[in-house]
Amino acid sequence: MTTAPLDSTKLVIEKTTNPKEVLPKEKLAFGKSFTDHMLEVEWTAQSGWGTPKLSPYHNFSLDPATCVFHYSFELFEGMKAYRDKDGKIRTFRSDKNMERMNGSAARASLPTFDGEEFMKIIDKLLLADERFVPEGYGYSLYLRPTLIGTTPALGVAAPDKALLYVIASPVGPYFAEGFKPVSLEATDYAVRAWPGGVGAFKLGANYVSCIQPQSEAAKRGHSQNLWLFGEEGYITEVGAMNVFFVFQNADGKKELVTPPLDGTILPGVTRDSTLTLAREKLNSNEWIVSERPLTIYEVKERALKGELVEAFGTGTAAVVSPIKNIEHRGEAIEVPVEDGKAGAFTKQISEWIRSIQYGEEDFKNWSRV
Ligand code: PMP
């Protein structure tokens, strides 16, 4: 028997009769207030994808035995819609999010779907909740596509029912500090991911175990923790962001380095955008762009030699977050930040990405109106 694919043309729309107040920009807190509507599509193993629904934001009613509550059959995406200078709404590289979401779904024994069909109904949500997309740099509507297993049974098995849904939250700049360099603690007593594990997928289960080390780092005055792996101290990610370093090499060239996608690292859309823009726009006589393993000891040694120039994290929520120091086993690795400000490349990449997101520059059709 063939099962139904996800079909955007079947979308059923029920608009709210009780519109919410749009919060003033200064009151926006990350992911705390939501728009008037949400999207839902149910799936069953027997019939495939059901009728997509756009309806007023509401609670779910689920059986306490539902498998998502017991075995973490859950995965999600994080993407944003931006208002451009003409008032039009744009999403940034949503095809990458759809591809990653389907990869996560396949790994979590949840159903996959046609990403373009899903984006077409997300476009309808953006139109319905258009008034919640704030304007201005740093402001956007954060979209949270989510997929959960909904089989109401305790047997540990692939779900035969699932729910794909999307909620949306108007947001401002992610870090209270703004574009100010942050301090990190390198975690050496816990790892985020491991070879053969699921660190490359955006499963909710990957996040629960990361909070405790992050809280520990926060207690000692750091904004985020730096995730290491193995005896060698390989650098993997920073908090829930990918990480980049800029070194001044002895041959006079600068090197932009990020760890390779070896299965322990989430393939970030901002990471890929940073690498692509750096490879296209930087002068290759002056720069090397590398995806290669690097250890905390290399960073420490090169900082001491004065060869560490910049360090920053990348992710949808904050886009680019400059780093000012890393504490590792009681020793501080200092990243040179002049007057407490981000370095030149960190600023440059953040501006390049921003101008594409807000539709000021057209680059490889990364921005979808
Ligand atoms: N690593 C982790 C663990 C993350 O949760 C995120 C945020 N999705 C990222 C990296 C950055 O990915 P992106 O640039 O796609 O937001």
Tab-separated table of C-alpha atoms and ligand atoms in Angstrom:
chain	number	residue	atom	x	y	z
A	1	MET	CA	0.000	0.000	0.000
A	2	THR	CA	1.326	3.462	-0.808
A	3	THR	CA	1.091	6.137	1.852
A	4	ALA	CA	0.302	9.821	1.288
A	5	PRO	CA	3.174	12.315	0.933
A	6	LEU	CA	3.104	15.673	2.703
A	7	ASP	CA	0.965	17.845	0.410
A	8	SER	CA	0.886	21.625	0.958
A	9	THR	CA	-2.114	22.085	-1.358
A	10	LYS	CA	-4.313	20.316	1.207
A	11	LEU	CA	-3.649	22.952	3.885
A	12	VAL	CA	-6.748	23.804	5.937
A	13	ILE	CA	-6.704	27.267	7.526
A	14	GLU	CA	-8.583	28.307	10.660
A	15	LYS	CA	-7.734	31.868	11.680
A	16	THR	CA	-7.858	33.075	15.255
A	17	THR	CA	-10.837	35.082	16.485
A	18	ASN	CA	-8.815	36.294	19.436
A	19	PRO	CA	-5.639	37.985	18.103
A	20	LYS	CA	-2.782	38.473	20.577
A	21	GLU	CA	-1.090	41.729	21.334
A	22	VAL	CA	2.215	42.194	19.490
A	23	LEU	CA	4.819	42.887	22.185
A	24	PRO	CA	7.003	45.981	21.855
A	25	LYS	CA	10.531	45.097	20.690
A	26	GLU	CA	12.165	45.827	24.030
A	27	LYS	CA	9.950	43.215	25.719
A	28	LEU	CA	10.940	40.336	23.416
A	29	ALA	CA	12.683	37.497	25.247
A	30	PHE	CA	14.008	34.495	23.331
A	31	GLY	CA	11.258	31.923	22.756
A	32	LYS	CA	8.877	33.147	25.453
A	33	SER	CA	6.024	34.647	23.462
A	34	PHE	CA	4.410	33.066	20.431
A	35	THR	CA	2.359	34.157	17.450
A	36	ASP	CA	-1.392	33.741	16.871
A	37	HIS	CA	-1.136	30.528	14.859
A	38	MET	CA	0.668	27.216	14.515
A	39	LEU	CA	0.968	24.449	11.939
A	40	GLU	CA	0.316	20.746	12.443
A	41	VAL	CA	0.477	17.662	10.232
A	42	GLU	CA	-0.247	14.215	11.604
A	43	TRP	CA	1.359	11.072	10.238
A	44	THR	CA	0.476	7.412	10.597
A	45	ALA	CA	2.456	4.447	9.339
A	46	GLN	CA	-0.726	3.163	7.742
A	47	SER	CA	-1.804	6.249	5.761
A	48	GLY	CA	1.221	8.546	5.647
A	49	TRP	CA	0.888	12.318	6.000
A	50	GLY	CA	-2.549	13.731	6.834
A	51	THR	CA	-4.140	17.103	6.187
A	52	PRO	CA	-1.873	20.031	7.130
A	53	LYS	CA	-3.632	22.463	9.495
A	54	LEU	CA	-2.955	26.083	10.301
A	55	SER	CA	-4.934	26.983	13.422
A	56	PRO	CA	-4.860	29.222	16.507
A	57	TYR	CA	-1.904	28.480	18.872
A	58	HIS	CA	-3.091	25.832	21.329
A	59	ASN	CA	-2.129	23.164	23.867
A	60	PHE	CA	-1.831	19.494	22.981
A	61	SER	CA	-3.748	16.732	24.671
A	62	LEU	CA	-1.635	13.555	24.703
A	63	ASP	CA	-1.923	10.198	26.423
A	64	PRO	CA	0.637	9.962	29.280
A	65	ALA	CA	2.003	6.810	27.590
A	66	THR	CA	2.884	8.744	24.418
A	67	CYS	CA	6.339	7.615	23.305
A	68	VAL	CA	7.795	11.154	23.086
A	69	PHE	CA	7.514	11.426	26.885
A	70	HIS	CA	9.368	8.165	27.533
A	71	TYR	CA	11.955	7.587	24.845
A	72	SER	CA	12.560	11.121	23.488
A	73	PHE	CA	11.182	10.583	19.997
A	74	GLU	CA	11.683	14.283	19.294
A	75	LEU	CA	13.701	16.416	16.907
A	76	PHE	CA	13.502	20.023	15.885
A	77	GLU	CA	14.888	22.818	13.760
A	78	GLY	CA	15.709	26.429	14.463
A	79	MET	CA	15.349	28.931	11.654
A	80	LYS	CA	14.347	32.551	11.303
A	81	ALA	CA	12.198	34.861	9.178
A	82	TYR	CA	13.481	38.399	8.687
A	83	ARG	CA	11.732	41.595	7.590
A	84	ASP	CA	13.653	43.330	4.815
A	85	LYS	CA	13.819	47.072	4.199
A	86	ASP	CA	10.799	46.866	1.840
A	87	GLY	CA	8.757	45.144	4.560
A	88	LYS	CA	8.889	41.753	2.803
A	89	ILE	CA	9.483	38.604	4.855
A	90	ARG	CA	12.459	36.364	4.078
A	91	THR	CA	13.714	33.013	5.339
A	92	PHE	CA	17.412	32.138	5.165
A	93	ARG	CA	18.622	28.851	3.601
A	94	SER	CA	15.512	26.991	4.747
A	95	ASP	CA	16.374	24.148	2.336
A	96	LYS	CA	19.342	23.358	4.618
A	97	ASN	CA	17.077	23.185	7.667
A	98	MET	CA	14.671	20.897	5.821
A	99	GLU	CA	17.523	18.624	4.760
A	100	ARG	CA	18.888	18.480	8.317
A	101	MET	CA	15.417	17.872	9.766
A	102	ASN	CA	14.872	14.923	7.439
A	103	GLY	CA	18.294	13.541	8.433
A	104	SER	CA	17.321	13.816	12.117
A	105	ALA	CA	13.922	12.192	11.402
A	106	ALA	CA	15.494	9.221	9.641
A	107	ARG	CA	17.950	8.694	12.540
A	108	ALA	CA	15.151	8.948	15.131
A	109	SER	CA	12.889	6.375	13.384
A	110	LEU	CA	10.403	9.140	12.617
A	111	PRO	CA	8.879	9.811	9.174
A	112	THR	CA	10.597	11.947	6.550
A	113	PHE	CA	8.801	14.394	4.245
A	114	ASP	CA	9.244	16.644	1.220
A	115	GLY	CA	11.017	19.715	2.637
A	116	GLU	CA	9.787	22.056	-0.092
A	117	GLU	CA	6.151	21.061	0.585
A	118	PHE	CA	6.706	21.734	4.297
A	119	MET	CA	8.270	25.136	3.485
A	120	LYS	CA	5.188	26.038	1.424
A	121	ILE	CA	2.966	25.642	4.484
A	122	ILE	CA	5.520	27.469	6.656
A	123	ASP	CA	5.226	30.353	4.151
A	124	LYS	CA	1.458	30.353	4.848
A	125	LEU	CA	2.120	30.574	8.595
A	126	LEU	CA	4.423	33.530	7.959
A	127	LEU	CA	1.673	35.252	5.968
A	128	ALA	CA	-0.935	34.551	8.671
A	129	ASP	CA	1.368	35.840	11.441
A	130	GLU	CA	3.055	38.534	9.370
A	131	ARG	CA	2.447	41.249	11.974
A	132	PHE	CA	4.649	39.368	14.473
A	133	VAL	CA	7.790	39.619	12.303
A	134	PRO	CA	9.678	42.509	13.928
A	135	GLU	CA	11.801	44.875	11.903
A	136	GLY	CA	15.395	45.915	12.511
A	137	TYR	CA	18.807	44.235	12.632
A	138	GLY	CA	18.971	41.525	15.260
A	139	TYR	CA	15.167	41.134	15.233
A	140	SER	CA	13.357	38.272	13.545
A	141	LEU	CA	10.640	35.659	13.904
A	142	TYR	CA	12.193	32.444	15.203
A	143	LEU	CA	10.565	29.336	13.709
A	144	ARG	CA	10.574	26.062	15.563
A	145	PRO	CA	9.606	23.128	13.309
A	146	THR	CA	9.284	20.049	15.549
A	147	LEU	CA	8.572	16.359	14.974
A	148	ILE	CA	7.432	14.026	17.768
A	149	GLY	CA	6.430	10.382	18.011
A	150	THR	CA	2.840	10.130	19.289
A	151	THR	CA	2.220	6.384	19.607
A	152	PRO	CA	0.461	5.945	22.987
A	153	ALA	CA	2.312	2.802	24.075
A	154	LEU	CA	5.324	1.915	26.224
A	155	GLY	CA	6.899	-0.680	23.927
A	156	VAL	CA	10.330	0.508	22.787
A	157	ALA	CA	9.759	0.542	19.037
A	158	ALA	CA	9.583	2.878	16.050
A	159	PRO	CA	6.474	5.095	16.426
A	160	ASP	CA	3.558	4.318	14.109
A	161	LYS	CA	2.096	7.789	14.735
A	162	ALA	CA	3.834	11.162	14.632
A	163	LEU	CA	3.083	14.873	14.684
A	164	LEU	CA	4.982	17.490	12.722
A	165	TYR	CA	4.308	21.007	13.964
A	166	VAL	CA	5.635	24.552	13.817
A	167	ILE	CA	5.411	27.359	16.351
A	168	ALA	CA	6.905	30.828	15.937
A	169	SER	CA	8.319	33.347	18.396
A	170	PRO	CA	9.313	36.966	17.725
A	171	VAL	CA	12.869	37.508	18.983
A	172	GLY	CA	15.515	40.157	19.469
A	173	PRO	CA	19.295	39.811	19.919
A	174	TYR	CA	20.063	36.428	21.624
A	175	PHE	CA	22.680	37.415	24.159
A	176	ALA	CA	21.914	40.099	26.708
A	177	GLU	CA	25.534	41.213	26.204
A	178	GLY	CA	24.756	41.983	22.523
A	179	PHE	CA	27.709	41.681	20.128
A	180	LYS	CA	30.160	41.663	23.004
A	181	PRO	CA	32.868	39.001	23.315
A	182	VAL	CA	31.992	36.274	25.831
A	183	SER	CA	33.979	34.101	28.200
A	184	LEU	CA	33.975	30.273	27.912
A	185	GLU	CA	34.849	27.357	30.159
A	186	ALA	CA	36.278	24.302	28.418
A	187	THR	CA	34.427	21.280	29.824
A	188	ASP	CA	36.720	18.326	30.423
A	189	TYR	CA	34.494	16.110	32.591
A	190	ALA	CA	31.601	15.587	30.139
A	191	VAL	CA	31.249	15.232	26.356
A	192	ARG	CA	28.385	16.403	24.129
A	193	ALA	CA	28.765	13.750	21.450
A	194	TRP	CA	31.037	10.866	20.397
A	195	PRO	CA	31.955	8.962	17.246
A	196	GLY	CA	29.033	6.800	16.141
A	197	GLY	CA	26.658	8.811	18.338
A	198	VAL	CA	23.964	11.291	17.323
A	199	GLY	CA	25.739	14.644	17.782
A	200	ALA	CA	25.255	15.469	14.103
A	201	PHE	CA	21.450	15.351	14.448
A	202	LYS	CA	19.150	17.885	16.029
A	203	LEU	CA	17.496	15.541	18.498
A	204	GLY	CA	16.017	17.038	21.670
A	205	ALA	CA	17.809	14.268	23.594
A	206	ASN	CA	21.156	15.881	22.686
A	207	TYR	CA	20.291	19.035	24.615
A	208	VAL	CA	19.137	17.721	27.996
A	209	SER	CA	22.602	16.532	29.019
A	210	CYS	CA	24.265	19.793	27.969
A	211	ILE	CA	22.524	22.059	30.443
A	212	GLN	CA	24.261	20.874	33.623
A	213	PRO	CA	27.841	21.540	32.371
A	214	GLN	CA	26.613	24.879	31.004
A	215	SER	CA	25.136	25.789	34.397
A	216	GLU	CA	28.420	24.812	36.058
A	217	ALA	CA	30.318	27.099	33.670
A	218	ALA	CA	27.807	29.883	34.374
A	219	LYS	CA	28.328	29.498	38.149
A	220	ARG	CA	32.006	30.249	37.560
A	221	GLY	CA	31.115	33.365	35.583
A	222	HIS	CA	31.307	32.054	31.996
A	223	SER	CA	28.639	32.693	29.348
A	224	GLN	CA	29.004	29.288	27.651
A	225	ASN	CA	31.024	26.105	27.765
A	226	LEU	CA	33.396	24.787	25.130
A	227	TRP	CA	32.886	21.112	24.296
A	228	LEU	CA	36.029	19.006	23.985
A	229	PHE	CA	36.417	15.384	22.963
A	230	GLY	CA	38.983	12.739	23.823
A	231	GLU	CA	42.351	12.637	25.562
A	232	GLU	CA	43.725	14.913	22.857
A	233	GLY	CA	41.243	17.641	23.793
A	234	TYR	CA	39.679	18.052	20.357
A	235	ILE	CA	37.519	21.164	20.181
A	236	THR	CA	34.028	20.370	18.891
A	237	GLU	CA	31.394	23.050	19.597
A	238	VAL	CA	30.628	25.950	21.904
A	239	GLY	CA	27.361	25.698	23.895
A	240	ALA	CA	24.808	25.148	21.111
A	241	MET	CA	26.915	26.790	18.407
A	242	ASN	CA	29.690	25.801	16.012
A	243	VAL	CA	33.092	27.289	16.696
A	244	PHE	CA	35.708	29.089	14.584
A	245	PHE	CA	39.262	30.309	15.262
A	246	VAL	CA	41.450	32.702	13.285
A	247	PHE	CA	45.222	32.166	13.458
A	248	GLN	CA	48.076	34.231	12.087
A	249	ASN	CA	50.299	31.593	10.463
A	250	ALA	CA	54.077	31.882	10.313
A	251	ASP	CA	53.958	32.164	6.474
A	252	GLY	CA	52.068	35.428	6.809
A	253	LYS	CA	48.650	33.987	5.886
A	254	LYS	CA	45.667	33.985	8.185
A	255	GLU	CA	43.849	30.704	8.744
A	256	LEU	CA	40.145	30.402	9.516
A	257	VAL	CA	39.627	27.038	11.209
A	258	THR	CA	36.554	25.082	12.268
A	259	PRO	CA	36.387	21.401	13.281
A	260	PRO	CA	35.316	18.976	10.505
A	261	LEU	CA	31.850	17.352	10.293
A	262	ASP	CA	32.966	13.989	11.662
A	263	GLY	CA	29.602	12.982	13.122
A	264	THR	CA	30.171	14.604	16.525
A	265	ILE	CA	29.279	18.098	15.319
A	266	LEU	CA	25.940	19.566	14.287
A	267	PRO	CA	26.199	20.687	10.635
A	268	GLY	CA	25.221	24.283	11.331
A	269	VAL	CA	23.639	26.397	8.605
A	270	THR	CA	25.563	29.417	9.900
A	271	ARG	CA	28.781	27.317	9.920
A	272	ASP	CA	28.259	26.370	6.275
A	273	SER	CA	27.394	29.983	5.382
A	274	THR	CA	30.557	31.232	7.125
A	275	LEU	CA	32.763	28.741	5.260
A	276	THR	CA	31.099	29.420	1.900
A	277	LEU	CA	31.325	33.211	2.266
A	278	ALA	CA	34.925	33.038	3.507
A	279	ARG	CA	35.932	30.830	0.548
A	280	GLU	CA	34.156	33.131	-1.940
A	281	LYS	CA	35.016	36.529	-0.539
A	282	LEU	CA	38.354	36.381	1.240
A	283	ASN	CA	41.546	36.893	-0.772
A	284	SER	CA	43.101	33.424	-1.110
A	285	ASN	CA	46.604	34.947	-1.196
A	286	GLU	CA	46.009	36.121	2.357
A	287	TRP	CA	43.682	33.493	3.809
A	288	ILE	CA	43.388	29.735	4.227
A	289	VAL	CA	39.962	28.354	5.116
A	290	SER	CA	40.225	24.995	6.902
A	291	GLU	CA	37.866	22.355	8.206
A	292	ARG	CA	40.333	20.371	10.288
A	293	PRO	CA	40.677	18.877	13.746
A	294	LEU	CA	42.152	21.229	16.318
A	295	THR	CA	42.797	20.750	20.005
A	296	ILE	CA	42.560	23.013	23.017
A	297	TYR	CA	46.349	22.559	23.344
A	298	GLU	CA	46.975	23.978	19.856
A	299	VAL	CA	44.797	26.985	20.701
A	300	LYS	CA	46.615	27.441	24.017
A	301	GLU	CA	50.064	27.182	22.423
A	302	ARG	CA	49.237	29.546	19.591
A	303	ALA	CA	47.659	32.051	21.965
A	304	LEU	CA	50.917	32.081	23.934
A	305	LYS	CA	52.889	32.660	20.712
A	306	GLY	CA	50.582	35.539	19.820
A	307	GLU	CA	49.185	33.642	16.791
A	308	LEU	CA	45.578	33.401	17.998
A	309	VAL	CA	43.799	36.360	16.432
A	310	GLU	CA	40.041	35.782	16.806
A	311	ALA	CA	37.526	33.195	18.010
A	312	PHE	CA	33.751	33.089	17.618
A	313	GLY	CA	30.700	30.827	17.716
A	314	THR	CA	28.082	30.603	14.948
A	315	GLY	CA	24.398	29.697	15.114
A	316	THR	CA	20.962	30.810	13.967
A	317	ALA	CA	19.974	32.261	17.334
A	318	ALA	CA	22.933	34.632	17.835
A	319	VAL	CA	24.381	34.417	14.250
A	320	VAL	CA	27.955	35.208	15.387
A	321	SER	CA	29.127	35.393	18.977
A	322	PRO	CA	32.694	36.629	19.585
A	323	ILE	CA	34.824	34.910	22.251
A	324	LYS	CA	37.232	36.763	24.534
A	325	ASN	CA	38.727	33.989	26.643
A	326	ILE	CA	38.614	30.277	27.377
A	327	GLU	CA	39.316	28.839	30.794
A	328	HIS	CA	40.821	25.351	30.584
A	329	ARG	CA	41.916	23.408	33.693
A	330	GLY	CA	42.474	26.576	35.644
A	331	GLU	CA	44.456	28.329	32.907
A	332	ALA	CA	43.063	31.222	30.895
A	333	ILE	CA	43.516	31.357	27.133
A	334	GLU	CA	43.127	34.971	26.093
A	335	VAL	CA	41.752	35.933	22.686
A	336	PRO	CA	42.983	39.430	21.831
A	337	VAL	CA	39.925	41.693	21.790
A	338	GLU	CA	40.636	45.376	21.419
A	339	ASP	CA	38.538	47.637	23.661
A	340	GLY	CA	36.298	44.658	24.450
A	341	LYS	CA	35.133	44.538	20.811
A	342	ALA	CA	34.873	41.711	18.269
A	343	GLY	CA	37.751	41.200	15.834
A	344	ALA	CA	37.750	42.329	12.199
A	345	PHE	CA	36.801	39.008	10.576
A	346	THR	CA	34.154	38.282	13.225
A	347	LYS	CA	32.523	41.632	12.438
A	348	GLN	CA	32.911	41.132	8.701
A	349	ILE	CA	31.276	37.694	8.604
A	350	SER	CA	28.434	38.862	10.797
A	351	GLU	CA	27.787	41.768	8.394
A	352	TRP	CA	28.005	39.540	5.300
A	353	ILE	CA	25.457	37.102	6.722
A	354	ARG	CA	23.198	39.863	8.017
A	355	SER	CA	23.023	41.637	4.680
A	356	ILE	CA	21.888	38.409	2.974
A	357	GLN	CA	19.372	37.582	5.720
A	358	TYR	CA	17.802	41.044	5.549
A	359	GLY	CA	17.744	40.984	1.727
A	360	GLU	CA	20.318	43.733	1.156
A	361	GLU	CA	22.571	41.386	-0.778
A	362	ASP	CA	21.519	38.557	-3.050
A	363	PHE	CA	23.855	35.575	-2.657
A	364	LYS	CA	23.210	32.147	-4.217
A	365	ASN	CA	19.437	32.519	-3.612
A	366	TRP	CA	20.017	31.947	0.119
A	367	SER	CA	17.175	34.289	0.998
A	368	ARG	CA	13.613	33.249	0.162
A	369	VAL	CA	10.885	35.919	-0.026
B	1	PMP	N1	25.526	23.263	17.258
B	1	PMP	C1	24.458	22.973	18.011
B	1	PMP	C2	24.577	21.892	19.035
B	1	PMP	C3	23.253	23.665	17.831
B	1	PMP	O1	22.177	23.389	18.573
B	1	PMP	C4	23.187	24.687	16.849
B	1	PMP	C5	21.915	25.469	16.661
B	1	PMP	N2	21.050	24.822	15.763
B	1	PMP	C6	24.327	24.950	16.066
B	1	PMP	C7	25.479	24.219	16.304
B	1	PMP	C8	24.313	25.987	14.995
B	1	PMP	O2	23.517	25.560	13.915
B	1	PMP	P1	22.780	26.618	12.972
B	1	PMP	O3	23.828	27.502	12.426
B	1	PMP	O4	22.132	25.775	11.918
B	1	PMP	O5	21.802	27.333	13.821
